[in-house]
PDB file of C-alpha atoms in Angstrom:
ATOM      1  CA  MET J   1     115.260  71.490 105.406  1.00  0.00           C
ATOM      2  CA  ALA J   2     112.192  69.819 106.707  1.00  0.00           C
ATOM      3  CA  ASP J   3     111.204  72.214 109.118  1.00  0.00           C
ATOM      4  CA  ARG J   4     111.831  74.769 106.255  1.00  0.00           C
ATOM      5  CA  ASN J   5     109.405  72.385 103.795  1.00  0.00           C
ATOM      6  CA  ALA J   6     106.686  72.624 106.770  1.00  0.00           C
ATOM      7  CA  GLU J   7     106.923  76.402 106.832  1.00  0.00           C
ATOM      8  CA  ILE J   8     106.117  76.592 103.220  1.00  0.00           C
ATOM      9  CA  ALA J   9     103.953  74.169 103.117  1.00  0.00           C
ATOM     10  CA  TRP J  10     101.597  75.727 105.835  1.00  0.00           C
ATOM     11  CA  VAL J  11     102.491  79.208 103.820  1.00  0.00           C
ATOM     12  CA  ALA J  12     100.549  77.643 100.935  1.00  0.00           C
ATOM     13  CA  GLY J  13      98.085  76.685 103.151  1.00  0.00           C
ATOM     14  CA  VAL J  14      97.106  80.118 104.374  1.00  0.00           C
ATOM     15  CA  PHE J  15      97.380  80.929 100.559  1.00  0.00           C
ATOM     16  CA  GLU J  16      95.249  78.504  99.391  1.00  0.00           C
ATOM     17  CA  GLY J  17      92.502  79.568 102.321  1.00  0.00           C
ATOM     18  CA  GLU J  18      92.821  83.356 101.727  1.00  0.00           C
ATOM     19  CA  GLY J  19      95.015  84.419  99.116  1.00  0.00           C
ATOM     20  CA  THR J  20      94.451  86.146  96.199  1.00  0.00           C
ATOM     21  CA  ILE J  21      96.015  85.859  92.336  1.00  0.00           C
ATOM     22  CA  ARG J  22      94.733  89.081  90.123  1.00  0.00           C
ATOM     23  CA  VAL J  23      96.066  88.768  86.413  1.00  0.00           C
ATOM     24  CA  ARG J  24      96.152  92.214  84.812  1.00  0.00           C
ATOM     25  CA  LYS J  25      94.031  93.215  82.743  1.00  0.00           C
ATOM     26  CA  GLY J  26      95.963  92.754  79.424  1.00  0.00           C
ATOM     27  CA  ASN J  27      97.708  89.625  80.783  1.00  0.00           C
ATOM     28  CA  TYR J  28     100.516  92.221  82.135  1.00  0.00           C
ATOM     29  CA  GLY J  29     101.948  91.178  84.828  1.00  0.00           C
ATOM     30  CA  ALA J  30     100.160  89.540  88.466  1.00  0.00           C
ATOM     31  CA  GLN J  31      99.795  90.744  91.639  1.00  0.00           C
ATOM     32  CA  VAL J  32      99.479  88.364  94.740  1.00  0.00           C
ATOM     33  CA  SER J  33      97.966  89.072  98.348  1.00  0.00           C
ATOM     34  CA  ILE J  34      96.928  87.292 101.323  1.00  0.00           C
ATOM     35  CA  ARG J  35      94.283  89.320 103.499  1.00  0.00           C
ATOM     36  CA  MET J  36      93.194  88.559 106.812  1.00  0.00           C
ATOM     37  CA  ASP J  37      92.308  89.954 110.121  1.00  0.00           C
ATOM     38  CA  ASP J  38      94.810  87.678 111.948  1.00  0.00           C
ATOM     39  CA  ARG J  39      97.998  90.309 112.237  1.00  0.00           C
ATOM     40  CA  ASP J  40     100.472  87.545 113.541  1.00  0.00           C
ATOM     41  CA  VAL J  41      99.371  85.053 110.641  1.00  0.00           C
ATOM     42  CA  ILE J  42     100.672  87.719 108.172  1.00  0.00           C
ATOM     43  CA  GLU J  43     103.495  88.537 110.065  1.00  0.00           C
ATOM     44  CA  ARG J  44     104.145  84.989 110.171  1.00  0.00           C
ATOM     45  CA  VAL J  45     103.456  84.242 106.258  1.00  0.00           C
ATOM     46  CA  HIS J  46     106.152  87.543 105.943  1.00  0.00           C
ATOM     47  CA  SER J  47     109.067  86.438 107.673  1.00  0.00           C
ATOM     48  CA  ILE J  48     108.761  82.904 106.150  1.00  0.00           C
ATOM     49  CA  MET J  49     108.720  84.361 103.036  1.00  0.00           C
ATOM     50  CA  GLY J  50     111.599  87.071 103.907  1.00  0.00           C
ATOM     51  CA  PHE J  51     110.206  89.480 100.925  1.00  0.00           C
ATOM     52  CA  GLY J  52     107.375  91.352  99.979  1.00  0.00           C
ATOM     53  CA  ASN J  53     104.881  93.832 101.784  1.00  0.00           C
ATOM     54  CA  PHE J  54     102.864  93.908 105.077  1.00  0.00           C
ATOM     55  CA  TYR J  55     100.714  96.491 105.935  1.00  0.00           C
ATOM     56  CA  GLU J  56      97.688  97.359 107.876  1.00  0.00           C
ATOM     57  CA  ILE J  57      94.184  98.340 105.753  1.00  0.00           C
ATOM     58  CA  ARG J  58      91.539 100.262 107.706  1.00  0.00           C
ATOM     59  CA  GLU J  59      87.976  99.798 105.989  1.00  0.00           C
ATOM     60  CA  ARG J  60      84.636 101.313 107.269  1.00  0.00           C
ATOM     61  CA  ARG J  61      81.828  99.190 106.970  1.00  0.00           C
ATOM     62  CA  ALA J  62      78.217 100.212 106.453  1.00  0.00           C
ATOM     63  CA  SER J  63      77.283  99.423 109.946  1.00  0.00           C
ATOM     64  CA  GLY J  64      79.468 102.372 110.542  1.00  0.00           C
ATOM     65  CA  GLN J  65      82.254  99.911 112.445  1.00  0.00           C
ATOM     66  CA  VAL J  66      85.894  99.994 111.709  1.00  0.00           C
ATOM     67  CA  VAL J  67      87.438  96.897 111.146  1.00  0.00           C
ATOM     68  CA  THR J  68      91.521  96.558 110.479  1.00  0.00           C
ATOM     69  CA  GLN J  69      92.913  93.821 108.282  1.00  0.00           C
ATOM     70  CA  TYR J  70      96.175  93.228 107.684  1.00  0.00           C
ATOM     71  CA  ASN J  71      97.818  92.228 103.971  1.00  0.00           C
ATOM     72  CA  TYR J  72     100.772  90.698 102.572  1.00  0.00           C
ATOM     73  CA  GLN J  73     101.245  91.983  98.990  1.00  0.00           C
ATOM     74  CA  LEU J  74     103.368  91.156  96.319  1.00  0.00           C
ATOM     75  CA  GLY J  75     103.814  92.948  92.816  1.00  0.00           C
ATOM     76  CA  SER J  76     106.972  93.374  91.536  1.00  0.00           C
ATOM     77  CA  ALA J  77     107.170  90.274  88.847  1.00  0.00           C
ATOM     78  CA  GLY J  78     110.059  88.584  90.448  1.00  0.00           C
ATOM     79  CA  HIS J  79     107.973  88.519  93.892  1.00  0.00           C
ATOM     80  CA  VAL J  80     105.062  86.854  92.222  1.00  0.00           C
ATOM     81  CA  ILE J  81     107.317  84.339  90.194  1.00  0.00           C
ATOM     82  CA  ALA J  82     109.420  83.459  93.348  1.00  0.00           C
ATOM     83  CA  PHE J  83     106.468  83.307  95.551  1.00  0.00           C
ATOM     84  CA  LEU J  84     104.073  81.208  93.384  1.00  0.00           C
ATOM     85  CA  GLU J  85     106.895  78.942  92.297  1.00  0.00           C
ATOM     86  CA  ILE J  86     107.871  78.157  95.819  1.00  0.00           C
ATOM     87  CA  VAL J  87     104.118  77.376  96.720  1.00  0.00           C
ATOM     88  CA  ARG J  88     103.336  75.773  93.945  1.00  0.00           C
ATOM     89  CA  PRO J  89     104.016  71.896  94.970  1.00  0.00           C
ATOM     90  CA  TRP J  90     101.395  72.585  97.469  1.00  0.00           C
ATOM     91  CA  LEU J  91      98.085  74.260  96.182  1.00  0.00           C
ATOM     92  CA  GLY J  92      95.174  72.548  94.936  1.00  0.00           C
ATOM     93  CA  ALA J  93      94.426  72.174  91.107  1.00  0.00           C
ATOM     94  CA  ARG J  94      92.201  75.206  90.394  1.00  0.00           C
ATOM     95  CA  ARG J  95      94.838  77.426  92.722  1.00  0.00           C
ATOM     96  CA  ARG J  96      98.001  75.770  90.918  1.00  0.00           C
ATOM     97  CA  GLU J  97      95.933  76.889  87.545  1.00  0.00           C
ATOM     98  CA  LYS J  98      95.666  80.180  88.268  1.00  0.00           C
ATOM     99  CA  ALA J  99      98.955  80.335  89.701  1.00  0.00           C
ATOM    100  CA  GLU J 100     100.478  78.365  86.240  1.00  0.00           C
ATOM    101  CA  ALA J 101      98.680  81.274  84.586  1.00  0.00           C
ATOM    102  CA  ALA J 102     100.379  84.315  86.522  1.00  0.00           C
ATOM    103  CA  ILE J 103     103.812  83.410  86.156  1.00  0.00           C
ATOM    104  CA  ALA J 104     103.596  83.523  83.001  1.00  0.00           C
ATOM    105  CA  SER J 105     101.559  86.606  82.834  1.00  0.00           C
ATOM    106  CA  ALA J 106     104.884  87.910  85.071  1.00  0.00           C
ATOM    107  CA  ARG J 107     107.306  86.763  82.840  1.00  0.00           C
ATOM    108  CA  LEU J 108     105.866  88.668  80.264  1.00  0.00           C
ATOM    109  CA  ILE J 109     106.746  92.118  81.729  1.00  0.00           C
ATOM    110  CA  GLY J 110     109.890  90.925  84.146  1.00  0.00           C
ATOM    111  CA  SER J 111     109.457  93.961  86.021  1.00  0.00           C
ATOM    112  CA  ASN J 112     106.979  95.760  88.258  1.00  0.00           C
ATOM    113  CA  TYR J 113     104.830  97.623  85.522  1.00  0.00           C
ATOM    114  CA  ALA J 114     101.858  96.503  85.052  1.00  0.00           C
ATOM    115  CA  HIS J 115     101.966  97.726  81.423  1.00  0.00           C
ATOM    116  CA  PRO J 116     104.661  98.530  78.739  1.00  0.00           C
ATOM    117  CA  TRP J 117     104.891 102.304  78.293  1.00  0.00           C
ATOM    118  CA  THR J 118     104.979 102.658  74.642  1.00  0.00           C
ATOM    119  CA  PRO J 119     105.727 106.047  73.339  1.00  0.00           C
ATOM    120  CA  GLU J 120     101.722 106.677  72.561  1.00  0.00           C
ATOM    121  CA  ARG J 121     100.907 105.489  76.215  1.00  0.00           C
ATOM    122  CA  ARG J 122     103.143 107.678  77.745  1.00  0.00           C
ATOM    123  CA  ALA J 123     101.872 110.491  75.403  1.00  0.00           C
ATOM    124  CA  ARG J 124      97.927 109.922  76.356  1.00  0.00           C
ATOM    125  CA  TYR J 125      98.715 109.291  80.108  1.00  0.00           C
ATOM    126  CA  ALA J 126     100.794 112.598  80.211  1.00  0.00           C
ATOM    127  CA  ALA J 127      97.351 114.953  78.463  1.00  0.00           C
ATOM    128  CA  ALA J 128      95.349 112.940  80.935  1.00  0.00           C
ATOM    129  CA  MET J 129      97.123 114.306  83.814  1.00  0.00           C
ATOM    130  CA  LEU J 130      97.719 117.655  82.059  1.00  0.00           C
ATOM    131  CA  ARG J 131      93.515 117.754  82.110  1.00  0.00           C
ATOM    132  CA  LYS J 132      92.935 116.248  85.303  1.00  0.00           C
ATOM    133  CA  ARG J 133      95.658 119.139  86.779  1.00  0.00           C
ATOM    134  CA  ALA J 134      93.865 121.791  84.986  1.00  0.00           C
ATOM    135  CA  ASP J 135      90.453 120.583  85.969  1.00  0.00           C
ATOM    136  CA  ALA J 136      91.620 120.952  89.519  1.00  0.00           C
ATOM    137  CA  GLY J 137      93.028 123.803  89.190  1.00  0.00           C
ATOM    138  CA  LEU J 138      96.687 122.946  89.881  1.00  0.00           C
ATOM    139  CA  LEU J 139      98.162 123.992  87.029  1.00  0.00           C
ATOM    140  CA  VAL J 140     100.853 127.470  87.537  1.00  0.00           C
ATOM    141  CA  PRO J 141     101.435 129.507  84.568  1.00  0.00           C
ATOM    142  CA  ARG J 142     105.489 128.837  83.319  1.00  0.00           C
ATOM    143  CA  GLU J 143     106.227 132.612  84.337  1.00  0.00           C
ATOM    144  CA  VAL J 144     104.688 131.787  88.145  1.00  0.00           C
ATOM    145  CA  ARG J 145     106.397 128.396  88.650  1.00  0.00           C
ATOM    146  CA  SER J 146     110.110 129.921  87.654  1.00  0.00           C
ATOM    147  CA  GLN J 147     109.293 132.881  89.874  1.00  0.00           C
ATOM    148  CA  GLY J 148     109.347 130.109  92.836  1.00  0.00           C
ATOM    149  CA  ALA J 149     106.084 128.955  93.155  1.00  0.00           C
ATOM    150  CA  SER J 150     105.506 126.141  96.203  1.00  0.00           C
ATOM    151  CA  GLY J 151     103.488 123.089  95.928  1.00  0.00           C
ATOM    152  CA  THR J 152     103.442 122.625  92.127  1.00  0.00           C
ATOM    153  CA  ARG J 153     105.532 120.311  90.413  1.00  0.00           C
TER     154      ARG J 153
END
């Protein structure tokens, strides 16, 4: 058990130094990430925790140089809560306060959605998507779709 505690303390230290906690707008959920240049560190965090997403990000800087960074990310409420509960004992006061706010926010929704889908919100979203597709010329009349037009949904 001492080795597991040491591993979790190490993850908490990496998170304290390189991590980010985002509470989503309207206090609907939270997201946790650790992003850095060191692939081996992010892979180790992912391996120790046993959940979450690990991926590579390539960005072009203003100088034209392409840099590669690695990201460990948690977006589902359950993963955010689990991660923050596990590392919380090793966090500093400022980060612990933010973690507690994120846990409370994630518990509000209890899922990996950033907002509740009320019927009104769903209708506004559908109307906005139809306008966007129409503006882009992606809408196909119903009679054409029924004849087997491909590439449309």
